[in-house]
XYZ file of C-alpha atoms in Angstrom:
77
model
C 111.326 88.752 101.167
C 110.328 89.281 97.516
C 106.751 89.816 96.396
C 105.447 86.901 94.370
C 103.628 88.706 91.599
C 103.664 92.007 89.741
C 100.439 93.245 91.321
C 101.893 93.173 94.818
C 105.010 94.996 93.546
C 102.860 97.767 92.067
C 100.725 98.019 95.200
C 103.790 98.245 97.424
C 105.164 101.097 95.305
C 101.866 102.996 95.209
C 100.952 102.446 98.845
C 103.352 104.953 100.389
C 102.679 107.633 102.974
C 103.087 110.510 100.540
C 100.754 108.901 98.000
C 98.127 108.416 100.701
C 98.342 112.116 101.575
C 98.006 113.065 97.898
C 94.979 110.818 97.439
C 93.302 112.188 100.565
C 93.941 115.748 99.372
C 92.460 115.017 95.953
C 89.405 113.310 97.469
C 88.855 116.257 99.820
C 89.115 118.710 96.927
C 86.723 116.622 94.855
C 84.257 116.388 97.748
C 84.382 120.148 98.302
C 83.843 120.818 94.588
C 80.857 118.493 94.385
C 79.286 119.842 97.573
C 79.775 123.451 96.425
C 78.210 122.670 93.045
C 75.311 120.799 94.644
C 74.553 123.577 97.130
C 74.876 126.233 94.434
C 72.486 124.378 92.175
C 69.911 123.795 94.918
C 69.935 127.417 96.070
C 70.046 128.820 92.534
C 72.974 131.046 93.443
C 75.234 129.855 90.649
C 74.773 127.659 87.592
C 77.561 125.079 87.410
C 78.302 122.778 84.528
C 78.747 119.319 86.026
C 81.363 118.427 83.402
C 83.933 120.757 85.001
C 83.572 119.458 88.570
C 86.833 117.464 88.369
C 89.027 120.422 87.356
C 89.866 121.584 90.934
C 91.028 118.084 91.918
C 93.208 117.906 88.808
C 94.665 121.331 89.566
C 95.543 120.217 93.096
C 97.222 117.114 91.685
C 99.252 119.235 89.247
C 100.337 121.581 92.033
C 101.423 118.637 94.185
C 103.352 117.044 91.308
C 105.099 120.297 90.376
C 105.909 121.070 94.024
C 107.360 117.601 94.550
C 109.416 117.843 91.370
C 110.829 121.217 92.366
C 111.582 119.995 95.878
C 113.420 116.959 94.530
C 115.322 119.039 91.972
C 116.683 121.516 94.503
C 117.199 119.035 97.315
C 120.600 119.428 99.001
C 122.689 116.274 98.831
């Protein structure tokens, strides 16, 4: 059964189990970064620039991408 339009093709390719895990990991990392920055700002313990809040989530994404690439490169056939 073929999908009728390009949008459903893209969604079917993106909506995989591994992509769901990656998205949940990035959202968790983003949530932890925002909550840490918010608590730090309210308590006055640490001054955080709100522009750099997204860096930990991007670092997690890079680690996942590099790990997946290395795993696929050295996969035994």
